Amino acid sequence: MELAGKHLVLGLTGGIACYKIAELTRLLIKAGATVQIVMTEAATQFITPVTMQALSGRPVYTSQWDARMPNNMPHIDLSREADAIVIAPASTDFMAKLAHGMCDDLLSTLCIARDCPLLVVPAMNRQMWQNPATQRNVGQLRADGVEVLGPDSGSQACGEVGDGRMIEPEAAFEAICAFFQPKILRGQRVLITAGPTFEPLDPVRGITNRSSGKMGFALARAAAQAGADVHLVAGPVSLPTPWGVYREDVQTAQEMHDAVMAATPDADIFIAVAAVADWRVDHVSEQKIKKTGDVLPTFSFVENPDILATVAKLPNPPYCVGFAAESGDLDVHGAEKRKRKNVPLLIGNIGQLTFGRDDNEVVLFEERGTTPLPRAGKQELARTLIVEIAKRAPKTGGPLLS
Ligand code: CTP
């Protein structure tokens, strides 16, 4: 589980976005985090401590004078075991307090007495967000090393439209997960292809394959969490775009090729995960092909461009990583394919054991030999692969954090 062993203090302040924190709490708990809820007086007007207690499975604290703490010091004890404090929603007033070091209730006192990182998730009316005082306070919080997540733009509870609404709980969850990942790809630009391609035969039919896109999307997410600037070129899949990733949707191999070639000059690393169709029909019928008695349709095919091999052949290619889903003899095919595509690293797996599944088992093929990795969930495996790729890719861009 992604947040196993992490202890979070989740502080709610007054705002209608408190309803989103029920879902955020559920996501954090599901990912293995321990969540200690602390609420301001105002927050309890929007969602009850009973609800938050039921979701977090722990007693909720709302008062500095809570007699449940044996030493009567909740402001110290609650933050000492925390890996991070997250304030969501963070109201205008609470951010002003934080920026000025004021502490007149349990949550603000806890923040000032903390010895762990602080993340705030603003939620407010657009005019309140744009107010110069709020902008000053946000700038001060950033300068103090506080992570500010959001806000989003869109329609607000008050009926107005603009910047200030809280990011969705899923986005807040993703940002919190990303916060805990080491930034081993900071400053690197990563281009990834994912999913199948779809080669039309006529307006309603086509040829595709069984790639779900899960592995490529998991790699895009892990690369973004590692601090990279990620451009994902995705074939037809029904997967949500990972947080912080720029996504470009394509259908055919030729479209994928064109999108990749346009993006390659800006890429430091290219990871080709897509299961690209090898062939397309040389003539796509404009009308739906009808049954005509005994005569079965025949198609003639032309080969699609090999995107990975084309990029690897460029005069100044990015660091290229290929994938190979084989149906057997992985050792032979993996090594041969890496050489044929002229890439320094190829990640091989057995297709039947991975397509559509949530886990995968891979072998790394390199000039110096092979390295098998243990079977793992695709998200966990993606994080491991990003570590392996970061170790091997030439370093560019900003300073690396370990
Ligand atoms: N690839 C690509 N463009 C293609 C075909 C494959 O970029 N037209 C990339 C895939 O994204 C993957 C790697 O090349 O990273 C290997 O793909 P695979 O389909 O296994 O290779 P093929 O060259 O098609 O070999 P095979 O004969 O086994 O189909």
PDB file of C-alpha atoms and ligand atoms in Angstrom, residues 272-274 276 278 305-308 322-326 337 340-341, ligand 1:
ATOM      1  CA  ALA A 272       7.853   3.173 -25.192  1.00  0.00           C
ATOM      2  CA  VAL A 273       5.262   1.096 -23.366  1.00  0.00           C
ATOM      3  CA  ALA A 274       2.552   1.149 -26.040  1.00  0.00           C
ATOM      4  CA  VAL A 276       1.756  -0.556 -31.248  1.00  0.00           C
ATOM      5  CA  ASP A 278       2.591  -3.686 -36.472  1.00  0.00           C
ATOM      6  CA  PRO A 305       6.474   2.853 -38.476  1.00  0.00           C
ATOM      7  CA  ASP A 306       8.516   1.465 -35.606  1.00  0.00           C
ATOM      8  CA  ILE A 307       8.312   4.435 -33.237  1.00  0.00           C
ATOM      9  CA  LEU A 308      10.910   3.284 -30.717  1.00  0.00           C
ATOM     10  CA  GLY A 322      11.573  -0.271 -24.712  1.00  0.00           C
ATOM     11  CA  PHE A 323       9.030  -2.800 -23.533  1.00  0.00           C
ATOM     12  CA  ALA A 324       8.444  -6.256 -24.951  1.00  0.00           C
ATOM     13  CA  ALA A 325       5.429  -8.429 -24.244  1.00  0.00           C
ATOM     14  CA  GLU A 326       6.319 -11.906 -25.513  1.00  0.00           C
ATOM     15  CA  LYS A 337      14.688  -7.088 -29.547  1.00  0.00           C
ATOM     16  CA  ARG A 340      17.370  -4.761 -32.987  1.00  0.00           C
ATOM     17  CA  LYS A 341      15.760  -1.594 -31.607  1.00  0.00           C
TER      18      LYS A 341
HETATM   19  N1  CTP B   1       7.225  -0.322 -30.734  1.00  0.00           N
HETATM   20  C1  CTP B   1       7.084   0.892 -31.339  1.00  0.00           C
HETATM   21  N2  CTP B   1       6.525   0.975 -32.581  1.00  0.00           N
HETATM   22  C2  CTP B   1       6.126  -0.128 -33.230  1.00  0.00           C
HETATM   23  C3  CTP B   1       6.248  -1.380 -32.619  1.00  0.00           C
HETATM   24  C4  CTP B   1       6.799  -1.444 -31.356  1.00  0.00           C
HETATM   25  O1  CTP B   1       7.460   1.904 -30.743  1.00  0.00           O
HETATM   26  N3  CTP B   1       5.585  -0.008 -34.418  1.00  0.00           N
HETATM   27  C5  CTP B   1       7.852  -0.402 -29.403  1.00  0.00           C
HETATM   28  C6  CTP B   1       6.919  -0.822 -28.307  1.00  0.00           C
HETATM   29  O2  CTP B   1       6.301   0.287 -27.697  1.00  0.00           O
HETATM   30  C7  CTP B   1       7.861  -1.535 -27.351  1.00  0.00           C
HETATM   31  C8  CTP B   1       8.889  -2.155 -28.279  1.00  0.00           C
HETATM   32  O3  CTP B   1       8.854  -1.388 -29.472  1.00  0.00           O
HETATM   33  O4  CTP B   1       8.549  -0.658 -26.530  1.00  0.00           O
HETATM   34  C9  CTP B   1       8.677  -3.593 -28.591  1.00  0.00           C
HETATM   35  O5  CTP B   1       7.380  -3.787 -29.098  1.00  0.00           O
HETATM   36  P1  CTP B   1       6.942  -5.186 -29.711  1.00  0.00           P
HETATM   37  O6  CTP B   1       5.563  -5.084 -30.236  1.00  0.00           O
HETATM   38  O7  CTP B   1       7.251  -6.261 -28.725  1.00  0.00           O
HETATM   39  O8  CTP B   1       8.017  -5.264 -30.879  1.00  0.00           O
HETATM   40  P2  CTP B   1       7.920  -5.557 -32.384  1.00  0.00           P
HETATM   41  O9  CTP B   1       9.023  -4.807 -33.036  1.00  0.00           O
HETATM   42  O10 CTP B   1       6.547  -5.279 -32.881  1.00  0.00           O
HETATM   43  O11 CTP B   1       8.260  -7.103 -32.450  1.00  0.00           O
HETATM   44  P3  CTP B   1       7.333  -8.385 -32.662  1.00  0.00           P
HETATM   45  O12 CTP B   1       7.822  -8.949 -33.917  1.00  0.00           O
HETATM   46  O13 CTP B   1       7.601  -9.248 -31.479  1.00  0.00           O
HETATM   47  O14 CTP B   1       5.912  -7.905 -32.744  1.00  0.00           O
END
